[in-house]
Amino acid sequence: MLAIKHLTLSHFRSHRVTRLDVDARPLAFFGPNGAGKTNVLEAVSLLSPGRGLRRATVDEFARQPEGLGWKVKAEVDAGGAHEVETWADPGSARAVRVDGKAASQVDLGRMIRVLWLIPAMDRLWIEGAEGRRRFLDRMTLSFDPGHAEQALTYEKAMRDRNRLLKDQVGDPSWYRALEAQMARAGMAMTRARAATVVALAEAQAGAETAFPTADLSITHPDVELPGSEEDLLRAWEDTRRRDIAAGRTLIGPHRVDMEAVYAAKGVPARAASTGEQKALLVSLILANGRALAARVGAPPLLLLDEVAAHLDAGRQAALYDEICALGAQAWMTGTGPELFAALGDRAQRFEVTEDGGTSIVTAAG
Amino acid sequence: MADDTNDVEALIDLMARLPGLGPRSARRAVLHLIKKRGQLLGPLTDAMAKVRATARECLTCGNIGTSDKCAICASPKRATGELCVVEDVSDLWAMERAAVFKGRYHVLGGTLSALDAVGPEDLRIPQLVNRVEEESITEVILALPATVDGQTTAHYIADHLPGTAVTSLAQGVPVGGELDYLDDGTITAALRARKAF
């Protein structure tokens, strides 16, 4: 079981103080645009490592004009009750406390697995590779919390290497020293991503679902990504001259793309209709949830912002049925209560309104 | 505060710049020093004046001492052929507190970081390479931080010392530590570095 039981938002975005007592069922938040629905989901997304579902900076979370800092506090059932707090004072980094003790964001990742789907991702299949890579990494992180650490190590060593390239430093030892670390962390990332793609394929193949299967593959621009630490090291040594000319590292796990084919039609996801593209994303999120439930015994928290958009009534109903079958605590938003009618009493409903710049969340049955 | 406390205020400002102290703790420390003028403030002032006059970096290893050659570099007993490379003097002192290592040290004065514009020439790496040749060093022990910059520096040094045994401190379970409290990275490192029981 993984579910939030109490959630408090304090001076977080449009919320002055919002307290929610909820059970493990899915939650539907409805209300007009700008009322502060997504802010609730964003607060929940901060119970996992990183910058949350909008990739914001810590200061952006603070309610304005006060700018006093912010806090999100949750009582979470994650194999036992835990109290999780995350906050930032003005100008300070985000801090985390679990059961009253200081903790790291990686600790959070081990305890609470969160996946999200937001309207900005509706164009995921047709925009640049970065968004798809980030989506793949978030799914990978849900299976393997250590993925974040490997990615940070790789990123740091690569930024150092890029600095050397830009400054046209010629010292091969310095490059080799950085590339050794990039190779070790990069191969760990590559293995974890590949394992995620396999896990998702298995979870999609074994499921009875109304959502289409996405055949995933990981690709690299221009050349094939070297498949071992030795090959990566050789590739970086061979391309150093070209990398110096470009001022950046041109080969490596930081450049991979996740491509998807709409299996039933055999067409690339980017060529599918808007609704089909959304359905593929939903399919992956659900497959990720099923695979996690099978592996760690509990589905992740799902944050589905404006999830009904682009889905026809049949698919909306199917999505709700699958969420309930999965047993996931899904936090969903939509403009009106009618979007969640098909859930019946399987969900908790909250109306979100706004008064003078402050969000008000009211239980609506 | 009134004008006649300006000297005290200046002292508090200076103390607050010390690592580990903030304005509040600096104020407490200064107040304590003034109250214990005879037992603390006087001897502290004398000790600081002496250190100011005599403290200098050892020209060989980078340790802090009172002459051009620190006590460790000057002692023939420490010429074991083992050389321990550390990032900072505080790391050297930590190693000495453990009183296990009998060889000599080499303080780099930092770690490589292209982003912070710290290159090999900003560290004491060329001096290290010279020492290994001149002092008949048989083993270089890298005691550098387990960070990206620390490990980059370790790789760099190893690359510049072909033909010399280069080892590094083990990473893993701390003495008296419980597995339950360790992060995944530490457990992975410990498992990789396992040895016959």
CSV table of C-alpha atoms in Angstrom, one decimal, chain B:
chain,number,residue,atom,x,y,z
B,1,MET,CA,25.9,49.2,20.7
B,2,ALA,CA,27.6,52.3,22.0
B,3,ASP,CA,30.8,53.6,20.3
B,4,ASP,CA,33.1,52.4,23.1
B,5,THR,CA,32.2,48.7,22.2
B,6,ASN,CA,33.4,49.1,18.6
B,7,ASP,CA,36.5,47.0,19.3
B,8,VAL,CA,34.4,44.2,20.7
B,9,GLU,CA,32.0,44.4,17.8
B,10,ALA,CA,35.0,44.2,15.4
B,11,LEU,CA,36.2,41.1,17.2
B,12,ILE,CA,32.8,39.5,17.0
B,13,ASP,CA,32.6,40.2,13.2
B,14,LEU,CA,36.0,38.6,12.7
B,15,MET,CA,35.1,35.5,14.8
B,16,ALA,CA,31.8,35.1,12.9
B,17,ARG,CA,33.8,34.6,9.8
B,18,LEU,CA,35.4,31.5,11.2
B,19,PRO,CA,34.1,28.1,9.9
B,20,GLY,CA,31.5,26.7,12.2
B,21,LEU,CA,30.7,30.0,13.8
B,22,GLY,CA,27.9,32.4,13.1
B,23,PRO,CA,27.1,35.8,14.6
B,24,ARG,CA,25.3,34.4,17.6
B,25,SER,CA,28.1,31.8,18.5
B,26,ALA,CA,30.8,34.4,17.8
B,27,ARG,CA,29.1,36.8,20.3
B,28,ARG,CA,29.0,34.0,22.9
B,29,ALA,CA,32.7,33.1,22.3
B,30,VAL,CA,33.8,36.8,22.6
B,31,LEU,CA,31.8,37.3,25.8
B,32,HIS,CA,33.4,34.2,27.2
B,33,LEU,CA,36.9,35.3,26.3
B,34,ILE,CA,36.4,38.7,27.9
B,35,LYS,CA,35.1,37.1,31.1
B,36,LYS,CA,38.0,34.7,31.1
B,37,ARG,CA,40.6,37.4,30.3
B,38,GLY,CA,43.4,35.9,32.3
B,39,GLN,CA,42.8,32.2,31.6
B,40,LEU,CA,41.8,32.4,27.9
B,41,LEU,CA,42.0,35.8,26.2
B,42,GLY,CA,45.6,36.5,27.2
B,43,PRO,CA,47.0,33.0,26.3
B,44,LEU,CA,44.9,33.0,23.1
B,45,THR,CA,46.3,36.3,22.0
B,46,ASP,CA,49.8,35.2,22.6
B,47,ALA,CA,49.3,31.9,20.8
B,48,MET,CA,47.8,33.6,17.8
B,49,ALA,CA,50.6,36.1,17.6
B,50,LYS,CA,53.1,33.2,17.7
B,51,VAL,CA,51.3,31.2,15.1
B,52,ARG,CA,51.1,34.4,12.9
B,53,ALA,CA,54.8,34.8,13.1
B,54,THR,CA,55.8,31.1,12.7
B,55,ALA,CA,53.1,29.1,10.9
B,56,ARG,CA,54.0,28.2,7.3
B,57,GLU,CA,53.4,25.6,4.7
B,58,CYS,CA,55.9,22.7,4.5
B,59,LEU,CA,57.6,23.2,1.1
B,60,THR,CA,57.7,19.4,0.6
B,61,CYS,CA,54.3,18.2,1.5
B,62,GLY,CA,52.0,21.2,2.1
B,63,ASN,CA,51.4,20.4,5.7
B,64,ILE,CA,51.2,23.3,8.2
B,65,GLY,CA,54.2,23.6,10.5
B,66,THR,CA,56.6,26.2,11.9
B,67,SER,CA,59.5,25.6,9.5
B,68,ASP,CA,60.1,25.1,5.8
B,69,LYS,CA,60.1,21.3,6.5
B,70,CYS,CA,57.3,19.9,8.7
B,71,ALA,CA,58.1,17.4,11.5
B,72,ILE,CA,56.7,14.5,9.4
B,73,CYS,CA,58.9,15.3,6.4
B,74,ALA,CA,61.9,15.9,8.6
B,75,SER,CA,61.6,12.6,10.5
B,76,PRO,CA,63.7,9.7,8.9
B,77,LYS,CA,61.3,7.2,10.6
B,78,ARG,CA,58.6,8.3,8.3
B,79,ALA,CA,60.6,7.5,5.1
B,80,THR,CA,58.8,4.2,4.7
B,81,GLY,CA,58.4,4.5,0.9
B,82,GLU,CA,54.6,5.0,1.4
B,83,LEU,CA,53.1,8.4,0.4
B,84,CYS,CA,49.5,9.3,1.4
B,85,VAL,CA,47.9,11.9,-0.9
B,86,VAL,CA,45.2,14.0,0.8
B,87,GLU,CA,43.1,16.9,-0.4
B,88,ASP,CA,43.6,19.2,2.6
B,89,VAL,CA,45.7,19.7,5.8
B,90,SER,CA,42.6,18.8,7.8
B,91,ASP,CA,42.6,15.3,6.1
B,92,LEU,CA,46.3,14.9,7.0
B,93,TRP,CA,45.5,15.7,10.6
B,94,ALA,CA,42.6,13.2,10.6
B,95,MET,CA,44.9,10.5,9.3
B,96,GLU,CA,47.5,11.4,12.0
B,97,ARG,CA,44.8,11.2,14.7
B,98,ALA,CA,44.3,7.6,13.8
B,99,ALA,CA,48.0,7.1,14.3
B,100,VAL,CA,48.1,4.1,12.0
B,101,PHE,CA,49.9,5.4,8.9
B,102,LYS,CA,53.6,5.6,9.4
B,103,GLY,CA,54.7,7.1,6.0
B,104,ARG,CA,54.6,10.6,4.7
B,105,TYR,CA,51.9,12.8,3.2
B,106,HIS,CA,51.3,15.0,0.2
B,107,VAL,CA,48.6,17.7,0.5
B,108,LEU,CA,47.1,18.7,-2.8
B,109,GLY,CA,45.3,21.8,-1.6
B,110,GLY,CA,42.1,20.9,-3.4
B,111,THR,CA,40.7,18.7,-6.1
B,112,LEU,CA,40.5,19.0,-9.9
B,113,SER,CA,37.4,20.9,-11.1
B,114,ALA,CA,37.1,22.3,-14.6
B,115,LEU,CA,33.9,24.1,-13.6
B,116,ASP,CA,35.6,25.9,-10.7
B,117,ALA,CA,38.7,26.5,-12.9
B,118,VAL,CA,41.0,24.4,-10.6
B,119,GLY,CA,43.5,22.6,-12.9
B,120,PRO,CA,46.5,20.4,-12.2
B,121,GLU,CA,48.8,23.4,-12.1
B,122,ASP,CA,46.7,24.9,-9.2
B,123,LEU,CA,47.2,21.7,-7.1
B,124,ARG,CA,50.5,20.2,-6.0
B,125,ILE,CA,50.4,17.4,-8.6
B,126,PRO,CA,53.6,18.2,-10.4
B,127,GLN,CA,55.4,18.3,-7.0
B,128,LEU,CA,53.8,14.9,-6.2
B,129,VAL,CA,55.2,13.4,-9.4
B,130,ASN,CA,58.7,14.7,-8.6
B,131,ARG,CA,58.6,13.4,-5.0
B,132,VAL,CA,57.6,9.9,-6.2
B,133,GLU,CA,60.8,9.9,-8.3
B,134,GLU,CA,63.1,11.6,-5.8
B,135,GLU,CA,62.0,9.9,-2.6
B,136,SER,CA,62.0,6.3,-3.9
B,137,ILE,CA,58.3,6.0,-3.2
B,138,THR,CA,57.0,2.4,-3.5
B,139,GLU,CA,53.3,3.0,-2.9
B,140,VAL,CA,51.1,6.1,-3.3
B,141,ILE,CA,47.9,5.8,-1.2
B,142,LEU,CA,45.1,8.1,-2.5
B,143,ALA,CA,43.0,9.2,0.4
B,144,LEU,CA,40.7,11.5,-1.6
B,145,PRO,CA,37.0,12.2,-1.2
B,146,ALA,CA,34.5,9.9,-2.8
B,147,THR,CA,33.0,12.7,-4.8
B,148,VAL,CA,33.2,13.3,-8.6
B,149,ASP,CA,36.0,15.8,-8.2
B,150,GLY,CA,37.9,13.7,-5.7
B,151,GLN,CA,37.7,10.6,-7.9
B,152,THR,CA,38.6,12.6,-11.1
B,153,THR,CA,41.7,13.8,-9.2
B,154,ALA,CA,42.5,10.2,-8.2
B,155,HIS,CA,42.3,9.0,-11.8
B,156,TYR,CA,44.4,11.9,-13.0
B,157,ILE,CA,47.2,11.2,-10.4
B,158,ALA,CA,47.1,7.4,-11.2
B,159,ASP,CA,47.5,8.3,-14.9
B,160,HIS,CA,50.6,10.3,-14.1
B,161,LEU,CA,52.3,7.7,-12.0
B,162,PRO,CA,52.8,4.7,-14.3
B,163,GLY,CA,55.1,2.1,-12.8
B,164,THR,CA,54.3,3.1,-9.2
B,165,ALA,CA,51.8,1.1,-7.1
B,166,VAL,CA,48.8,3.4,-6.6
B,167,THR,CA,46.2,2.3,-4.1
B,168,SER,CA,43.2,4.1,-2.6
B,169,LEU,CA,41.4,3.9,0.7
B,170,ALA,CA,38.6,1.3,0.8
B,171,GLN,CA,35.0,2.6,0.6
B,172,GLY,CA,32.2,0.8,2.5
B,173,VAL,CA,30.7,0.0,5.9
B,174,PRO,CA,32.1,2.3,8.6
B,175,VAL,CA,33.5,0.7,11.7
B,176,GLY,CA,30.6,0.3,14.2
B,177,GLY,CA,28.1,1.0,11.4
B,178,GLU,CA,24.8,-0.9,10.8
B,179,LEU,CA,23.9,-1.9,7.3
B,180,ASP,CA,20.3,-0.8,7.7
B,181,TYR,CA,21.5,2.8,7.9
B,182,LEU,CA,23.7,2.8,4.8
B,183,ASP,CA,22.7,4.1,1.4
B,184,ASP,CA,22.7,2.0,-1.7
B,185,GLY,CA,25.9,3.5,-3.1
B,186,THR,CA,27.9,2.6,0.1
B,187,ILE,CA,26.5,-0.9,0.2
B,188,THR,CA,27.4,-1.4,-3.4
B,189,ALA,CA,30.9,-0.1,-2.8
B,190,ALA,CA,31.3,-2.3,0.3
B,191,LEU,CA,30.1,-5.4,-1.6
B,192,ARG,CA,32.5,-4.7,-4.5
B,193,ALA,CA,35.4,-4.4,-2.0
B,194,ARG,CA,34.5,-7.5,0.0
B,195,LYS,CA,37.4,-9.7,1.2
B,196,ALA,CA,38.0,-13.2,2.5
B,197,PHE,CA,36.8,-13.6,6.1
